[in-house]
C-alpha positions as MATLAB code, in Angstrom:
seq = 'MYTDVTESSSTDAVPLYGAPEITANTLDFDPTFASNSFDGAPGADTTDGQLNFDFMTLPGAGLSSFTIKESGSVTLFGAGGAATGAGAGILAEVTIFEADGIVLPNPVKVVANVFKSWTLPTSAGTNPWTNDLFVDLGASLSPLGYSYATKGEVVIDDTLVTTSESGPNTTAFIDKKDFVIIPGGDLTPGGDPDVPEPASAALIGLGLIAAGAVRRRS';
ca = [
       0.000    0.000    0.000;
       1.007    3.634   -0.391;
       1.275    5.728    2.770;
       2.396    9.191    3.913;
       1.824   10.829    0.524;
       2.970   14.458    0.821;
       4.137   17.226   -1.478;
       6.203   20.378   -1.006;
       7.751   23.147   -3.097;
      10.623   25.565   -2.625;
       9.330   27.853   -5.407;
       5.522   27.862   -5.512;
       2.416   27.443   -3.402;
       1.131   23.879   -3.096;
      -0.650   21.813   -4.204;
       1.115   21.397   -7.535;
       0.407   17.674   -7.992;
      -3.110   17.571   -6.518;
      -4.899   14.425   -5.364;
      -4.048   11.214   -7.265;
      -6.428    8.777   -8.872;
      -5.465    5.179   -8.105;
      -6.164    2.570  -10.779;
      -4.943   -0.816   -9.567;
      -1.539    0.278   -8.196;
      -0.928    3.208  -10.568;
      -0.928    6.772   -9.197;
      -2.315    9.251  -11.747;
      -2.028   12.990  -11.006;
      -3.451   16.017  -12.843;
      -0.781   18.574  -11.866;
      -0.834   22.365  -12.132;
       2.899   22.855  -12.783;
       3.813   25.782  -15.050;
       6.806   28.047  -15.725;
       6.671   31.317  -17.669;
       9.341   33.837  -18.692;
       8.783   36.801  -21.029;
      10.830   39.785  -22.254;
      13.801   38.624  -20.203;
      11.888   38.792  -16.898;
      12.431   37.114  -14.528;
      15.246   35.882  -16.773;
      14.934   32.293  -15.650;
      11.790   31.011  -13.959;
      11.763   27.686  -12.115;
       8.852   25.688  -10.739;
       9.953   22.853   -8.467;
       7.696   20.317   -6.776;
       8.653   17.400   -4.542;
       6.464   14.339   -3.980;
       7.127   11.903   -1.116;
       5.431    8.606   -0.318;
       6.139    5.262    1.325;
       5.202    1.840   -0.029;
       4.798   -1.567    1.584;
       3.730   -4.774   -0.141;
       1.806   -7.665    1.372;
       3.499  -11.080    1.794;
       3.939  -12.771   -1.570;
       4.160   -9.514   -3.521;
       6.944   -7.062   -4.375;
       8.145   -4.316   -6.708;
      11.022   -4.466   -9.191;
      10.723   -0.949  -10.634;
       8.831    2.307  -10.966;
       8.073    4.031  -14.273;
       7.275    7.752  -14.177;
       5.538    9.362  -17.151;
       4.744   13.059  -17.518;
       3.487   15.260  -20.349;
       2.428   18.798  -21.161;
       2.927   21.588  -23.680;
       5.735   24.067  -24.355;
       5.393   27.435  -26.136;
       8.363   29.470  -27.415;
       7.678   32.716  -29.293;
       9.588   35.709  -30.618;
      12.543   36.652  -32.801;
      15.240   35.616  -30.333;
      17.754   32.801  -30.270;
      18.726   29.774  -28.223;
      18.684   31.806  -24.993;
      14.887   31.493  -25.143;
      14.027   27.994  -24.036;
      12.315   25.612  -21.657;
      13.195   22.419  -19.827;
      11.570   19.639  -17.806;
      13.308   17.251  -15.443;
      12.633   14.427  -12.977;
      14.936   13.228  -10.189;
      13.713   10.094   -8.400;
      15.245    8.515   -5.287;
      13.941    5.233   -3.875;
      15.261    4.003   -0.527;
      14.563    0.293   -0.009;
      14.267   -0.855    3.613;
      12.989   -4.395    3.026;
      13.512   -6.836    0.146;
      11.693  -10.147   -0.293;
      10.099   -9.449    3.086;
      13.477   -9.243    4.858;
      14.711   -6.114    6.656;
      17.946   -5.028    4.964;
      20.957   -4.462    7.245;
      21.750   -1.392    5.128;
      19.038    0.392    3.129;
      19.571    0.389   -0.639;
      19.167    3.709   -2.464;
      18.309    3.789   -6.167;
      18.593    7.110   -8.042;
      17.464    7.904  -11.590;
      16.931   11.120  -13.531;
      15.895   12.529  -16.891;
      15.925   16.039  -18.375;
      14.715   17.405  -21.716;
      15.040   20.923  -23.112;
      13.760   22.960  -26.053;
      14.986   26.216  -27.629;
      13.301   28.837  -29.810;
      15.308   28.151  -33.007;
      14.373   24.450  -33.026;
      10.975   24.360  -31.266;
       9.141   27.611  -32.047;
       5.395   27.743  -31.467;
       3.404   25.404  -29.238;
       4.396   21.744  -29.074;
       3.607   18.721  -26.894;
       6.316   17.201  -24.722;
       6.796   13.991  -22.743;
       9.267   12.604  -20.218;
       9.673    8.936  -19.253;
      11.852    7.758  -16.369;
      12.500    4.105  -15.474;
      13.695    3.442  -11.912;
      15.178   -0.076  -11.833;
      14.999   -1.493   -8.305;
      15.764   -5.065   -9.313;
      19.165   -4.179  -10.787;
      20.318   -2.872   -7.397;
      18.817   -5.757   -5.401;
      19.945   -8.655   -7.601;
      23.678   -8.450   -6.694;
      22.640   -8.676   -3.029;
      20.631  -11.834   -3.628;
      17.167  -10.261   -3.552;
      14.457  -10.001   -6.191;
      11.839   -7.485   -5.052;
      11.509   -4.390   -2.904;
       8.809   -4.916   -0.286;
       9.111   -1.730    1.786;
      10.615    1.647    0.966;
      10.371    5.393    0.540;
      10.058    7.311   -2.738;
      11.148   10.939   -3.232;
      10.431   12.565   -6.604;
      11.730   16.055   -7.409;
      10.110   17.481  -10.531;
      11.218   20.723  -12.196;
      10.073   23.010  -15.011;
      12.269   25.933  -16.120;
      12.021   28.706  -18.742;
      14.318   31.489  -19.967;
      13.580   34.438  -22.287;
      15.304   37.445  -23.880;
      14.681   41.197  -23.671;
      16.225   42.272  -26.955;
      14.371   41.194  -29.013;
      11.539   40.376  -26.638;
      10.605   36.700  -26.433;
       8.263   34.461  -24.447;
       8.779   30.967  -23.042;
       6.068   28.907  -21.349;
       5.866   25.260  -20.278;
       3.245   23.365  -18.307;
       2.654   19.838  -17.054;
      -0.785   18.320  -17.650;
      -0.295   14.690  -16.607;
       1.956   12.834  -14.163;
       1.726    9.054  -13.696;
       3.655    6.646  -11.448;
       3.473    2.990  -12.539;
       4.981    0.293  -10.283;
       6.593   -2.764  -11.808;
       5.254   -5.714   -9.831;
       2.441   -5.948   -7.307;
       1.601   -4.476   -3.921;
      -0.711   -7.411   -3.181;
      -0.382  -11.118   -4.101;
      -1.853  -11.960   -7.476;
      -1.914   -8.346   -8.589;
      -5.256   -7.558   -6.982;
      -5.960   -3.818   -6.643;
      -4.467   -2.406   -3.481;
      -6.835   -1.165   -0.788;
      -5.301    2.015    0.680;
      -4.924    2.427    4.415;
      -7.399    4.899    5.956;
      -4.877    7.754    5.797;
      -4.297    7.137    2.099;
      -8.014    6.878    1.417;
      -8.484   10.265    3.033;
      -5.806   11.699    0.769;
      -7.634   10.449   -2.294;
     -10.858   12.083   -1.163;
      -9.495   15.331    0.220;
      -6.315   15.917   -1.761;
      -2.664   15.486   -0.870;
      -1.346   16.688    2.446;
       0.649   19.839    1.644;
       3.990   19.861    3.390;
       4.435   23.572    2.710;
       7.411   25.318    1.249;
       9.973   23.382    3.289;
      11.258   20.493    1.246;
      11.769   17.090    2.846;
      14.609   15.062    1.433;
      15.263   11.464    2.177;
];
């Protein structure tokens, strides 16, 4: 099950992710991330949002990976050059405390990241964008003699950034419309849909707990 789902931001008011929809074990968010820079002001604009949650599988189940998918649109306009641009990045850190139902003597940390960028000369106008990030837990557990992560913590830092020019004036805008976390494996034996704990169920109904502007790192 997923527990302690929280979000925070060092740049913007939360919520940015909003409340997730859970289909089977997939977390599907409709985020409100956006970054906008025009006429060189504020020069570079960054929107950063951090998502934290814990996971724990039932006996007979386990996770070998997480896949993170996000998408949105990017608009670059004006007569400027490559200094007008936009970027989108994901940094994911998974700390595994138990594998195959056994408490690890030393937690295993798995880190993965992806970043894409666009500039005015090559991506003028409005275009769709996507990011995919695969976090391979099994590759870090296999050398230790384990197959699946059964308890751990996930920290996802997601960033949008834009830059623009003041002579000539240009505009850069990027937003995120969809954000999905897909686990590889099962939280319950046989792949049955997970039933969230009461705290998680409340999050689904009322929205994510906002951790405020102070970011919590693992």
